[in-house]
mmCIF file with all atom_site columns, C-alpha atoms and ligand atoms in Angstrom:
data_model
loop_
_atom_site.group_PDB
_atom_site.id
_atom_site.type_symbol
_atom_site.label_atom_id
_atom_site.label_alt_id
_atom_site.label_comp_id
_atom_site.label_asym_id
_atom_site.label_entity_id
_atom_site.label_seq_id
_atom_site.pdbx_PDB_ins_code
_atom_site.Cartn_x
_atom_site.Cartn_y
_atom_site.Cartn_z
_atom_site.occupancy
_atom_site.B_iso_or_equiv
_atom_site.pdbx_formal_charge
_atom_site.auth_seq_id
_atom_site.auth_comp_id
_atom_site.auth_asym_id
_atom_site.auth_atom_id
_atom_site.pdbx_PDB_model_num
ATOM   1   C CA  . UNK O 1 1   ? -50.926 24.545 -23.546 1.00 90.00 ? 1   UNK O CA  1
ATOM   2   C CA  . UNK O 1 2   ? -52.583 24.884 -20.086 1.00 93.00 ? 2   UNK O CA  1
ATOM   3   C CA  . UNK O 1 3   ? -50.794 25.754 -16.817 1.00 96.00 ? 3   UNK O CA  1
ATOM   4   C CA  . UNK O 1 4   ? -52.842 26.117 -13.497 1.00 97.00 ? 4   UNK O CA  1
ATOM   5   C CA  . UNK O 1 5   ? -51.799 28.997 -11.535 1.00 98.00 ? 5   UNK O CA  1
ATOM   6   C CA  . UNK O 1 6   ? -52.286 28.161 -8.111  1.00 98.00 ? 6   UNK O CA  1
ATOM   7   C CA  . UNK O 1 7   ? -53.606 31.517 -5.920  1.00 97.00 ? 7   UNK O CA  1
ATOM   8   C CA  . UNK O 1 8   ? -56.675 32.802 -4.483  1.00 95.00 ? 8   UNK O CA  1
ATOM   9   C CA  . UNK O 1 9   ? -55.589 36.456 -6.135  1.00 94.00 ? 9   UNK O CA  1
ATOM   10  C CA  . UNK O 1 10  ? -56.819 37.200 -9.419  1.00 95.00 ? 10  UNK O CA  1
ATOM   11  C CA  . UNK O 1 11  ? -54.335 40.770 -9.394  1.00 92.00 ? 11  UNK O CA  1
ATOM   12  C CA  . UNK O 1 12  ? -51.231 38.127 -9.621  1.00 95.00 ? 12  UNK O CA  1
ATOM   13  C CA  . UNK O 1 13  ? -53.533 35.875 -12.693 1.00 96.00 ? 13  UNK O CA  1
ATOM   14  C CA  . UNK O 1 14  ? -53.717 39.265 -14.263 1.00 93.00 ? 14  UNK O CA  1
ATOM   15  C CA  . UNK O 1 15  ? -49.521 40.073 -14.443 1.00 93.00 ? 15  UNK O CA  1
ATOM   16  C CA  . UNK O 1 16  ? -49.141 36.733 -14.929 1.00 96.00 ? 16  UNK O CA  1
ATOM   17  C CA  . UNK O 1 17  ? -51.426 36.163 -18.340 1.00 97.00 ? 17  UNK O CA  1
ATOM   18  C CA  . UNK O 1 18  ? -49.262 39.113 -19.865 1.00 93.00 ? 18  UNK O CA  1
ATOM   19  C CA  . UNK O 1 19  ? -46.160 37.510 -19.690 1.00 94.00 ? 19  UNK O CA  1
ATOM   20  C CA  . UNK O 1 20  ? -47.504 33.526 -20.634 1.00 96.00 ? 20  UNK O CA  1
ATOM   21  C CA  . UNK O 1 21  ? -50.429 34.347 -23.237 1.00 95.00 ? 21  UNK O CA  1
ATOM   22  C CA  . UNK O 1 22  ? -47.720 35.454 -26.081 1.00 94.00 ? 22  UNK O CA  1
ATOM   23  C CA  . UNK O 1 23  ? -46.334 32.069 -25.792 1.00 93.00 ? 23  UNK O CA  1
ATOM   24  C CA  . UNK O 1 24  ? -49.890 30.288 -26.323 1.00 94.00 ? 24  UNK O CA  1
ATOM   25  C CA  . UNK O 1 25  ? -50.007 29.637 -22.511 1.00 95.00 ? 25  UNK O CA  1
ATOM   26  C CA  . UNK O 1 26  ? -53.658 29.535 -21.084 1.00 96.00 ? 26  UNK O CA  1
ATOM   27  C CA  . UNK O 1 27  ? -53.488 30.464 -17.410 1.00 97.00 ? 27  UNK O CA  1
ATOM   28  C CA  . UNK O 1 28  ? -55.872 28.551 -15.699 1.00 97.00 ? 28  UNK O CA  1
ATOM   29  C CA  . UNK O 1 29  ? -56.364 29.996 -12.002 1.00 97.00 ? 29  UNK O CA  1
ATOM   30  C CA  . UNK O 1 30  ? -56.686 27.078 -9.348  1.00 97.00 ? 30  UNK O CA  1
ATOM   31  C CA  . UNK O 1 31  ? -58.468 28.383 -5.644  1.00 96.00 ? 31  UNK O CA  1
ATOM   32  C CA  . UNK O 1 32  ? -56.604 25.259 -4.091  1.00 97.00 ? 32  UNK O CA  1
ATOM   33  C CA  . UNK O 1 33  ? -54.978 26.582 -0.440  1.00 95.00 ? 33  UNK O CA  1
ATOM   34  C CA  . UNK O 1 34  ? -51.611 25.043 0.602   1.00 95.00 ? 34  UNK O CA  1
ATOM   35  C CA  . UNK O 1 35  ? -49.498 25.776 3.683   1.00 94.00 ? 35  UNK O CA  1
ATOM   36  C CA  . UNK O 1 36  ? -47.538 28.450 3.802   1.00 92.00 ? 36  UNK O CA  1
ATOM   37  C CA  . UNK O 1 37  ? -45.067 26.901 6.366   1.00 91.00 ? 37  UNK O CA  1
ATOM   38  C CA  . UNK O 1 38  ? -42.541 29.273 8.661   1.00 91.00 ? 38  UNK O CA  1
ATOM   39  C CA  . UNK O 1 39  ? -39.364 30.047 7.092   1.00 95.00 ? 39  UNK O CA  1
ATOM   40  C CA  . UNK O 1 40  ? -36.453 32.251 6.602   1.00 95.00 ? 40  UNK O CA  1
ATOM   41  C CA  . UNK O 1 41  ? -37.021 32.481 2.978   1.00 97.00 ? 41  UNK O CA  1
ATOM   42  C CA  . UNK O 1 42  ? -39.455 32.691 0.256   1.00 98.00 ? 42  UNK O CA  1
ATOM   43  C CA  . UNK O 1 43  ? -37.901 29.931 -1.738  1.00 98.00 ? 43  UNK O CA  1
ATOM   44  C CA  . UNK O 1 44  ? -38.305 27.401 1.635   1.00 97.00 ? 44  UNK O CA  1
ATOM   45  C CA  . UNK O 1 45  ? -42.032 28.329 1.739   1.00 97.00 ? 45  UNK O CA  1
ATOM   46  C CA  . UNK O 1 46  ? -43.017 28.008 -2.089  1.00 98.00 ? 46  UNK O CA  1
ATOM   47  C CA  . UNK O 1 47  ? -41.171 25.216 -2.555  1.00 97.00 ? 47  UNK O CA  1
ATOM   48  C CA  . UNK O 1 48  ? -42.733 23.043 0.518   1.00 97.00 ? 48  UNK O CA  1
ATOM   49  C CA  . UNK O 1 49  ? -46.056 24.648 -1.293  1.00 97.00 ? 49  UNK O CA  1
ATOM   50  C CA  . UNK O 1 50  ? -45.271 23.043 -4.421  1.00 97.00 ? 50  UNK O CA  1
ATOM   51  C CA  . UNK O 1 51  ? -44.081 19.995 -3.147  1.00 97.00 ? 51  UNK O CA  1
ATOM   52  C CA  . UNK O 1 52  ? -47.014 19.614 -0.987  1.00 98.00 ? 52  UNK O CA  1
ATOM   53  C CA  . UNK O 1 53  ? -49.260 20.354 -4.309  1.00 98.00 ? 53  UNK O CA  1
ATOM   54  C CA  . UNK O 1 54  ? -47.898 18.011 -6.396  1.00 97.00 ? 54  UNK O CA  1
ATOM   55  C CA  . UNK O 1 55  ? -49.599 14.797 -3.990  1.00 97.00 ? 55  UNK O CA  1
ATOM   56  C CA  . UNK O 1 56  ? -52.438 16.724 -4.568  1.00 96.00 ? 56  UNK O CA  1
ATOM   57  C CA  . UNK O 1 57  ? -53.277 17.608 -7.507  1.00 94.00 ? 57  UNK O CA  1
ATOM   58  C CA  . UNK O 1 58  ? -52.099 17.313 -11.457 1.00 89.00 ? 58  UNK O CA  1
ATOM   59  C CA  . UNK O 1 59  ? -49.327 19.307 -13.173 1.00 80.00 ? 59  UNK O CA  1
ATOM   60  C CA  . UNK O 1 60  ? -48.158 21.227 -14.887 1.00 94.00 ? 60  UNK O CA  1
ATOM   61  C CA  . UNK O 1 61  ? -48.499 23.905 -12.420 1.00 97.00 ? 61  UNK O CA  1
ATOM   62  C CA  . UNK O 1 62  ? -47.027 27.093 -10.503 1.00 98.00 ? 62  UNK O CA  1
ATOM   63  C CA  . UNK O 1 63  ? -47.288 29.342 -7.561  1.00 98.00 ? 63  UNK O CA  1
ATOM   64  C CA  . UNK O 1 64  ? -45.895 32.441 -6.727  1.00 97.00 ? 64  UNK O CA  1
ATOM   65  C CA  . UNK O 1 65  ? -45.016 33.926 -3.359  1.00 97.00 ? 65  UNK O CA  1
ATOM   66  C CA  . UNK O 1 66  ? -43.973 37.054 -2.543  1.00 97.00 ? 66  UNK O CA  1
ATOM   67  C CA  . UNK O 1 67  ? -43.136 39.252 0.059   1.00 98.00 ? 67  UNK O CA  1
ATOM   68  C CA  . UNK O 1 68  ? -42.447 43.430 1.389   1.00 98.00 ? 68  UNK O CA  1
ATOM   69  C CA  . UNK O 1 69  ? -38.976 44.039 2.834   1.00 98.00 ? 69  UNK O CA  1
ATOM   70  C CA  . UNK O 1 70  ? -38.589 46.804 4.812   1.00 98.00 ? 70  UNK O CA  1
ATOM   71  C CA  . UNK O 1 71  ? -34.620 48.134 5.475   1.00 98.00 ? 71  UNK O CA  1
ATOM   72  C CA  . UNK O 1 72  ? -35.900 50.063 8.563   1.00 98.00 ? 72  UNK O CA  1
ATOM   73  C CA  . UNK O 1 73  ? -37.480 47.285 10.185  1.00 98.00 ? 73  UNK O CA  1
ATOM   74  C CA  . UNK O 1 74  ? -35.005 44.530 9.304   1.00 97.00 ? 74  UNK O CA  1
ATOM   75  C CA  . UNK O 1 75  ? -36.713 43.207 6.621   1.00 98.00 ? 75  UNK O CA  1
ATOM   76  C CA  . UNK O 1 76  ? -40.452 42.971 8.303   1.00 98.00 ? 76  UNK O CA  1
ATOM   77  C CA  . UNK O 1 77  ? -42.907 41.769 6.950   1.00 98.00 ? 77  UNK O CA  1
ATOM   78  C CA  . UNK O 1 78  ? -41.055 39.316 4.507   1.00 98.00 ? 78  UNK O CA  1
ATOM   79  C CA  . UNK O 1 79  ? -42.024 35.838 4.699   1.00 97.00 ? 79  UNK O CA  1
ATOM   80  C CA  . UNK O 1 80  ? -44.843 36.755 6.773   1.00 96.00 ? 80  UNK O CA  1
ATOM   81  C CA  . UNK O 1 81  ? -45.978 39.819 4.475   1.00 96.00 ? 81  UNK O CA  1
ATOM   82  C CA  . UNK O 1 82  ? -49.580 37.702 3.614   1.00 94.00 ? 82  UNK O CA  1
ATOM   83  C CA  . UNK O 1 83  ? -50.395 37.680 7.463   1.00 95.00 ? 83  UNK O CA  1
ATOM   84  C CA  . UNK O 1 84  ? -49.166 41.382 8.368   1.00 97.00 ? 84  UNK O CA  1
ATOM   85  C CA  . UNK O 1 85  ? -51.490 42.490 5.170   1.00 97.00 ? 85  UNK O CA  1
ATOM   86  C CA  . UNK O 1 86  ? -54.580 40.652 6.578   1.00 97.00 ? 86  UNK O CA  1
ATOM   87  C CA  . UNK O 1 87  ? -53.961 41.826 10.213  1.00 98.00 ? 87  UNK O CA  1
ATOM   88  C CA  . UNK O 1 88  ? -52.116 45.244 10.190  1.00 97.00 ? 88  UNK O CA  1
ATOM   89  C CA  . UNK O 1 89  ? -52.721 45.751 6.692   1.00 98.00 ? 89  UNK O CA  1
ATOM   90  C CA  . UNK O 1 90  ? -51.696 48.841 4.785   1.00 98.00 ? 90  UNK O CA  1
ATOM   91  C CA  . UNK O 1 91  ? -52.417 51.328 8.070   1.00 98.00 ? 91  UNK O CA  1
ATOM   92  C CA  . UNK O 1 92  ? -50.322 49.353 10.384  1.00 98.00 ? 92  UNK O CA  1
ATOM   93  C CA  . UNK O 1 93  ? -47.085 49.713 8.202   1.00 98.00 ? 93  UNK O CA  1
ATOM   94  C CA  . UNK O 1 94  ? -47.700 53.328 7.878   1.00 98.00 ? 94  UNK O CA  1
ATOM   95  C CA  . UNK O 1 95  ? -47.781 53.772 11.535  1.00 98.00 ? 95  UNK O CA  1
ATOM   96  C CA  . UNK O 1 96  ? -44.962 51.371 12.373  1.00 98.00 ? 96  UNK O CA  1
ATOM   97  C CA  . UNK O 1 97  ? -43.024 53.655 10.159  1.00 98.00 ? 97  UNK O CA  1
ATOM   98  C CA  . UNK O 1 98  ? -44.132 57.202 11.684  1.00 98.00 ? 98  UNK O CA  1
ATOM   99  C CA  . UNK O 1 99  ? -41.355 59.424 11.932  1.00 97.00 ? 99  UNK O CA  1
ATOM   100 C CA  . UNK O 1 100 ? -38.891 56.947 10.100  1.00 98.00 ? 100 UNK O CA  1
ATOM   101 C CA  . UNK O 1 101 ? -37.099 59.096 7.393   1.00 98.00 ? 101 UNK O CA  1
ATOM   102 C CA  . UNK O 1 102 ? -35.609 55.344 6.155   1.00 98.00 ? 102 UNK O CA  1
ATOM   103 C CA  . UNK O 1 103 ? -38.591 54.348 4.335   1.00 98.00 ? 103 UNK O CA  1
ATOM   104 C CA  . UNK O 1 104 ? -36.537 51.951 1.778   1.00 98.00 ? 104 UNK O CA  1
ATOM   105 C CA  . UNK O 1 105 ? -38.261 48.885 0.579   1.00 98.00 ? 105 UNK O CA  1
ATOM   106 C CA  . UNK O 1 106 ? -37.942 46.122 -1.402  1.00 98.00 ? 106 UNK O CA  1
ATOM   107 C CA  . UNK O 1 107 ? -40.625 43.254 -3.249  1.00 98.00 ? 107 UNK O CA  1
ATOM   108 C CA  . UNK O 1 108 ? -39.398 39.985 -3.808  1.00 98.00 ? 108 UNK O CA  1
ATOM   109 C CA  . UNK O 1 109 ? -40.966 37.431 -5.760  1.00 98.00 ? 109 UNK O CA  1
ATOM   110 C CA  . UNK O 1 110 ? -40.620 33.789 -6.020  1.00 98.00 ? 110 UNK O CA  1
ATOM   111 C CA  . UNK O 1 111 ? -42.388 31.666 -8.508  1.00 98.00 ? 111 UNK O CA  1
ATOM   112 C CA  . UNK O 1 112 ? -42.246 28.437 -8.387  1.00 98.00 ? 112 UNK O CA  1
ATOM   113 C CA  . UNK O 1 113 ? -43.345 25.829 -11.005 1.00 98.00 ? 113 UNK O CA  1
ATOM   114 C CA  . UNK O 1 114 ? -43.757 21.957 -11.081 1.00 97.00 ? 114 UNK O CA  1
ATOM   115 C CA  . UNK O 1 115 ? -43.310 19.408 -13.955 1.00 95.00 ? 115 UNK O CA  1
ATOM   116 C CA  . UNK O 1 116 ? -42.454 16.649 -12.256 1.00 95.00 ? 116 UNK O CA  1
ATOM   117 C CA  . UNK O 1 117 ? -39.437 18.723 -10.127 1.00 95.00 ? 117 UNK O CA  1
ATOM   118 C CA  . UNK O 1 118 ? -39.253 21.575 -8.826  1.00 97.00 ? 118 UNK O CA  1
ATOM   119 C CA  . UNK O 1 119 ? -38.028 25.052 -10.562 1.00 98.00 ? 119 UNK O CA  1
ATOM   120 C CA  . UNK O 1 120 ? -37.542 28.464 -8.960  1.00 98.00 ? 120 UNK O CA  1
ATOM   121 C CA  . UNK O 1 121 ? -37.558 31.290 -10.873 1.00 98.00 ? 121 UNK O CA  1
ATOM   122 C CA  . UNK O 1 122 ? -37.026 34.629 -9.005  1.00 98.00 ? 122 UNK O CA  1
ATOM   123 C CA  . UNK O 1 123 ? -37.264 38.888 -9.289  1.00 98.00 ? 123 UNK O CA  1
ATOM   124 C CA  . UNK O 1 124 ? -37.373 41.922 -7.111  1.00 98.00 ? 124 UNK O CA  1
ATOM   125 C CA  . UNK O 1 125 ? -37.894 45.571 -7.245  1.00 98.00 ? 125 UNK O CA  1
ATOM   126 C CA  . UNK O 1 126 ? -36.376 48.084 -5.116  1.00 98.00 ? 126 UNK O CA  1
ATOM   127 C CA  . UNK O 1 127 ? -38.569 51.424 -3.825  1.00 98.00 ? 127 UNK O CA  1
ATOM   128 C CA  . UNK O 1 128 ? -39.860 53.266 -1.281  1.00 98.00 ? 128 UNK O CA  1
ATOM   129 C CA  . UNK O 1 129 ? -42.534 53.129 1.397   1.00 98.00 ? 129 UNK O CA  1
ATOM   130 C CA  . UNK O 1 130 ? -45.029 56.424 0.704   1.00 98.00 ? 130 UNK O CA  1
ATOM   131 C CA  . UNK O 1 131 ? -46.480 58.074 4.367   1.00 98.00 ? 131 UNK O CA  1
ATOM   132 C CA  . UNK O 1 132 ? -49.944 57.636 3.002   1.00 98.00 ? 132 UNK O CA  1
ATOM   133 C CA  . UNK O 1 133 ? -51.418 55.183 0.311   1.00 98.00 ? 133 UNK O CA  1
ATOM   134 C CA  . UNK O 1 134 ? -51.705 56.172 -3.184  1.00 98.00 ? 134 UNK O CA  1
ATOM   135 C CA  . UNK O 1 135 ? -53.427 55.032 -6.209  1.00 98.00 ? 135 UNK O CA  1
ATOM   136 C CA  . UNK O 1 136 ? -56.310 52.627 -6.672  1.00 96.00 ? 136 UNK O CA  1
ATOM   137 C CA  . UNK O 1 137 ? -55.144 49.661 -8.828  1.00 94.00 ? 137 UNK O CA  1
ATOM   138 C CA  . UNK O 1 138 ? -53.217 46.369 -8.039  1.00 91.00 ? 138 UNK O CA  1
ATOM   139 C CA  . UNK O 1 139 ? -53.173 44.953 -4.883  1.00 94.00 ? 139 UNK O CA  1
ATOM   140 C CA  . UNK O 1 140 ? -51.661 44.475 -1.361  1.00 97.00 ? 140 UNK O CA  1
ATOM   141 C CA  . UNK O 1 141 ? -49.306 46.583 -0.459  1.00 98.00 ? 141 UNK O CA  1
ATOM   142 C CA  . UNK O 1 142 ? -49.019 48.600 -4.252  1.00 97.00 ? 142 UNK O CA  1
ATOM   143 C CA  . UNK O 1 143 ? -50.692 51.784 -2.696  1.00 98.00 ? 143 UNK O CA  1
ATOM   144 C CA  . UNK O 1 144 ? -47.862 52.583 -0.235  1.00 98.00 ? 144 UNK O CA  1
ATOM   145 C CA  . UNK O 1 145 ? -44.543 51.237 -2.653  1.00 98.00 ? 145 UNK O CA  1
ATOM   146 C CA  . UNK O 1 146 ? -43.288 53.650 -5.017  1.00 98.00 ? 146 UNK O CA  1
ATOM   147 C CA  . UNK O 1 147 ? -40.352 51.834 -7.151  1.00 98.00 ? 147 UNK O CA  1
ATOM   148 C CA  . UNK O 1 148 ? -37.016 54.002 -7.396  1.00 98.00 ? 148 UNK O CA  1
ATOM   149 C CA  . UNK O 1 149 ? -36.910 56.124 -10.063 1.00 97.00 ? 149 UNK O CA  1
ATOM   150 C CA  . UNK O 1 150 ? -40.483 56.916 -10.656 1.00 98.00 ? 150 UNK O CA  1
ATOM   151 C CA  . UNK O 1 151 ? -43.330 59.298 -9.222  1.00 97.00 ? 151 UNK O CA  1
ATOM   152 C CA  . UNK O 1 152 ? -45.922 56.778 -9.153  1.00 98.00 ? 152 UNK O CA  1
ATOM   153 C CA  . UNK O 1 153 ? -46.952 54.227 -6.884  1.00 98.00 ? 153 UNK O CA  1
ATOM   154 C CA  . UNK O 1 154 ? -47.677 50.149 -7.724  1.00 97.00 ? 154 UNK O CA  1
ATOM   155 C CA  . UNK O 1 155 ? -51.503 51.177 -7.388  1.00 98.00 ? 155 UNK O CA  1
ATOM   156 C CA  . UNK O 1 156 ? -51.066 54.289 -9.756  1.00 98.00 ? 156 UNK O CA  1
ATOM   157 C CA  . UNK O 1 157 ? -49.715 52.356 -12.539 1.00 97.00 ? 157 UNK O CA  1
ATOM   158 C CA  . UNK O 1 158 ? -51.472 49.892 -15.829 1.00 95.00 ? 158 UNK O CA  1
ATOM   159 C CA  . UNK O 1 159 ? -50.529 46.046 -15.398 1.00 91.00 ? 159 UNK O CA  1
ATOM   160 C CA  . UNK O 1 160 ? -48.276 46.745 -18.221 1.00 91.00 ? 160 UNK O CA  1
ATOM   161 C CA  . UNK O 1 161 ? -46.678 49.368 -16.180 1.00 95.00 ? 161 UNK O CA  1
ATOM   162 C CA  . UNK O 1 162 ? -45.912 47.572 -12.799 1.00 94.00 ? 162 UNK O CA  1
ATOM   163 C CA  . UNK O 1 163 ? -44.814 44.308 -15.002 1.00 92.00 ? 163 UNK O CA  1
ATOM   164 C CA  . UNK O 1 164 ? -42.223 46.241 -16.854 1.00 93.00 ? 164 UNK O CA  1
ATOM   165 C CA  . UNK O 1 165 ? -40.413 46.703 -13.569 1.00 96.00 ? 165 UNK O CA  1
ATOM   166 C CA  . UNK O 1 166 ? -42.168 44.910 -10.791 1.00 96.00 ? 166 UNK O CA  1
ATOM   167 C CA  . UNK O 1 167 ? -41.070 41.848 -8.358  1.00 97.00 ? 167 UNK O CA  1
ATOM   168 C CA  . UNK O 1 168 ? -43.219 39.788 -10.100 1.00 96.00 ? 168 UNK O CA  1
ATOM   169 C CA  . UNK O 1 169 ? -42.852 41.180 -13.553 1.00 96.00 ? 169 UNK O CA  1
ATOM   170 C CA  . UNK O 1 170 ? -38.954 39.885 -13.717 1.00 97.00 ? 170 UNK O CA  1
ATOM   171 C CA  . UNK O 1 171 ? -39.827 36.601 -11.968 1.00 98.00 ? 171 UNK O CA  1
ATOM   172 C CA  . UNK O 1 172 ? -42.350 36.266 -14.842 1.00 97.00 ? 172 UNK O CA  1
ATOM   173 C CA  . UNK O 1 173 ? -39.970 37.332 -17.712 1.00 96.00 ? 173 UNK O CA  1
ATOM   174 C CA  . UNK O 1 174 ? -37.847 34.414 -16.131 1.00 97.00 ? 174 UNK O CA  1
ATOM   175 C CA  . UNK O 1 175 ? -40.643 31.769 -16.285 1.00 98.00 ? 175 UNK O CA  1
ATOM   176 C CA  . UNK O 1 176 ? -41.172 32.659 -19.947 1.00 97.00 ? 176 UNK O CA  1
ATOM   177 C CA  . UNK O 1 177 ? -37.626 32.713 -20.887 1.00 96.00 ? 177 UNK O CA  1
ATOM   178 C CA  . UNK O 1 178 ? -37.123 29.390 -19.737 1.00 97.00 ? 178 UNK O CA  1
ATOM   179 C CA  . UNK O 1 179 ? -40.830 28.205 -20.827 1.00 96.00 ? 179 UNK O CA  1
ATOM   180 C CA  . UNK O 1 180 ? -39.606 29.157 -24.287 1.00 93.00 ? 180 UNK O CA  1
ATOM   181 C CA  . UNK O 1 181 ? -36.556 27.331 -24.145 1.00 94.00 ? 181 UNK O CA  1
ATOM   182 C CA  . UNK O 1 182 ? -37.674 24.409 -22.682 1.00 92.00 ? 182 UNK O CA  1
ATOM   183 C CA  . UNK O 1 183 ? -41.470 23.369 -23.995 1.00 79.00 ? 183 UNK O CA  1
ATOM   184 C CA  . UNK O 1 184 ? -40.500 22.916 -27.765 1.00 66.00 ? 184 UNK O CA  1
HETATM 185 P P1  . IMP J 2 .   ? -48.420 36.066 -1.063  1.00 75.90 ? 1   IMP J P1  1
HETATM 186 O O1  . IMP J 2 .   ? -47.365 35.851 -2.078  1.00 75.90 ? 1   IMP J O1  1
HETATM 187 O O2  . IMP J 2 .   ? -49.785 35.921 -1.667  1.00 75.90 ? 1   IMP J O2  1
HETATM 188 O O3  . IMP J 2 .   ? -48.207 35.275 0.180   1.00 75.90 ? 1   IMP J O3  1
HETATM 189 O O4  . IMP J 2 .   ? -48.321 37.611 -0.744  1.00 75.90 ? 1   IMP J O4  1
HETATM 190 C C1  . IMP J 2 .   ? -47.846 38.138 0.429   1.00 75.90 ? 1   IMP J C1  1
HETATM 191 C C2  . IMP J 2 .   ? -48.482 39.473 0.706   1.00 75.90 ? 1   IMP J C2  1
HETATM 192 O O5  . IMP J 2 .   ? -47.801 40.461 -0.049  1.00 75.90 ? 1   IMP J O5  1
HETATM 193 C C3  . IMP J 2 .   ? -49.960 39.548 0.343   1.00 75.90 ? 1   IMP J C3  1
HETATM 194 O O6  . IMP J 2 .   ? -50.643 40.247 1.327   1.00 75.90 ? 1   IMP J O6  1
HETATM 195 C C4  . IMP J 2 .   ? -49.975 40.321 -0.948  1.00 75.90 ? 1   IMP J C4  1
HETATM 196 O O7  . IMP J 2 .   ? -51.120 41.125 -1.053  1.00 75.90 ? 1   IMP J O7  1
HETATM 197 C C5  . IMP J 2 .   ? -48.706 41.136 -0.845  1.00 75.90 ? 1   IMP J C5  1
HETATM 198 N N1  . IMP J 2 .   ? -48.155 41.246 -2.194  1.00 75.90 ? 1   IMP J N1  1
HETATM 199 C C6  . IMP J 2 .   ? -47.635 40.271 -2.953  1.00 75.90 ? 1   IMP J C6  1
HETATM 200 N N2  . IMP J 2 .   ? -47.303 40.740 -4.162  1.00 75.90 ? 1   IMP J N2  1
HETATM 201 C C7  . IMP J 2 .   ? -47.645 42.049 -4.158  1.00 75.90 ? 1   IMP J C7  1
HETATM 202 C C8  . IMP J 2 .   ? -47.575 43.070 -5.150  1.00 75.90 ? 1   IMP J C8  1
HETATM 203 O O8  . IMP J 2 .   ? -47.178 42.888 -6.296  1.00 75.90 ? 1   IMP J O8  1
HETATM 204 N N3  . IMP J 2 .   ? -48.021 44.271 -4.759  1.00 75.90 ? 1   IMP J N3  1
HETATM 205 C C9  . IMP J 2 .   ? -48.510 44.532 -3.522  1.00 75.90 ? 1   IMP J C9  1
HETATM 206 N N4  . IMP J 2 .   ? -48.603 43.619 -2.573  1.00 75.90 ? 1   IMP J N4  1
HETATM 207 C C10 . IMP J 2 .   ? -48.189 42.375 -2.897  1.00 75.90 ? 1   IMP J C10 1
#
């Protein structure tokens, strides 16, 4: 079977085709913007962007939207993590956080995926914001997150690396699960 991935970023098609090839899932990415409206949480905004989708185009289909939460600064950038990337970007977090010994993190991701209704499937990863980026894979924000319990950063480590323990890589393992369960 096909399912459209709907995202301009081929670094999330990448993690993504990992988890849904084994199950004879073709991941088809779709360019197809959608608003990301304001809200308090990442489920509000992907599932407007899924509604919003579904009068537009044909399903099966998903989306996935994610987010940096920083303790320090009360969760900034969250929801609005895709705007703070393209205007601060990587540099402006590090110097928001100069001199902040606090540097604990968190990525949350929230994938949502439409059949006909709505389902949310959801994972995060806990870690620490470096004082200077690291590493030259992934994408966003992976230079300056290193996940508890290792030495690496996001941008240091294979696909198969970051998916074993990433945001994205649980929220993925949750899709399949119930993919498996559920398209007999
Ligand atoms: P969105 O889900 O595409 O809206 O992502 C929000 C922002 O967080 C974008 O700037 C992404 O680059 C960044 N982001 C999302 N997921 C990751 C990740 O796995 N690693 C690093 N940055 C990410």
């Amino acid at each position: 079977m096909e399912l459209s991935f709907i995202t301009s970023n081929p670094g999330k098609v990448k993690e993504a085709r990992k988890y849904l090839e084994p199950l004879g899932v073709n991941v088809r990415q779709v360019n197809f913007g959608y608003p990301e409206i304001q809200a308090d949480t990442l489920e509000e905004v992907a599932e407007y962007g899924v509604k919003w989708l579904s009068e537009r185009i044909e399903g099966p289909f998903f989306l996935d939207d994610s987010g940096l939460f920083i303790e320090s600064l009360m969760g900034f950038p969250g929801v609005y993590s895709a705007y703070v990337y393209k205007t601060l970007g990587i540099e402006g977090i590090l110097k928001l956080l100069e001199g902040v010994t606090d540097r604990r993190a968190y990525f949350k991701s929230v994938i949502a995926y439409w059949d006909g209704k709505v389902h949310i499937f959801t994972g995060t990863v806990e870690g620490e914001i470096t004082t200077e980026p690291i590493g030259s894979d992934g994408f966003g924000f992976d230079p300056i997150f290193r996940p508890s319990g290792f030495e690496k950063t996001f941008a240091e480590m294979t696909t198969e690396e970051k998916n074993r323990i990433s945001h994205r890589g649980r929220a993925l393992e949750a899709f399949a699960k119930w993919l498996k369960e559920n398209l007999k």
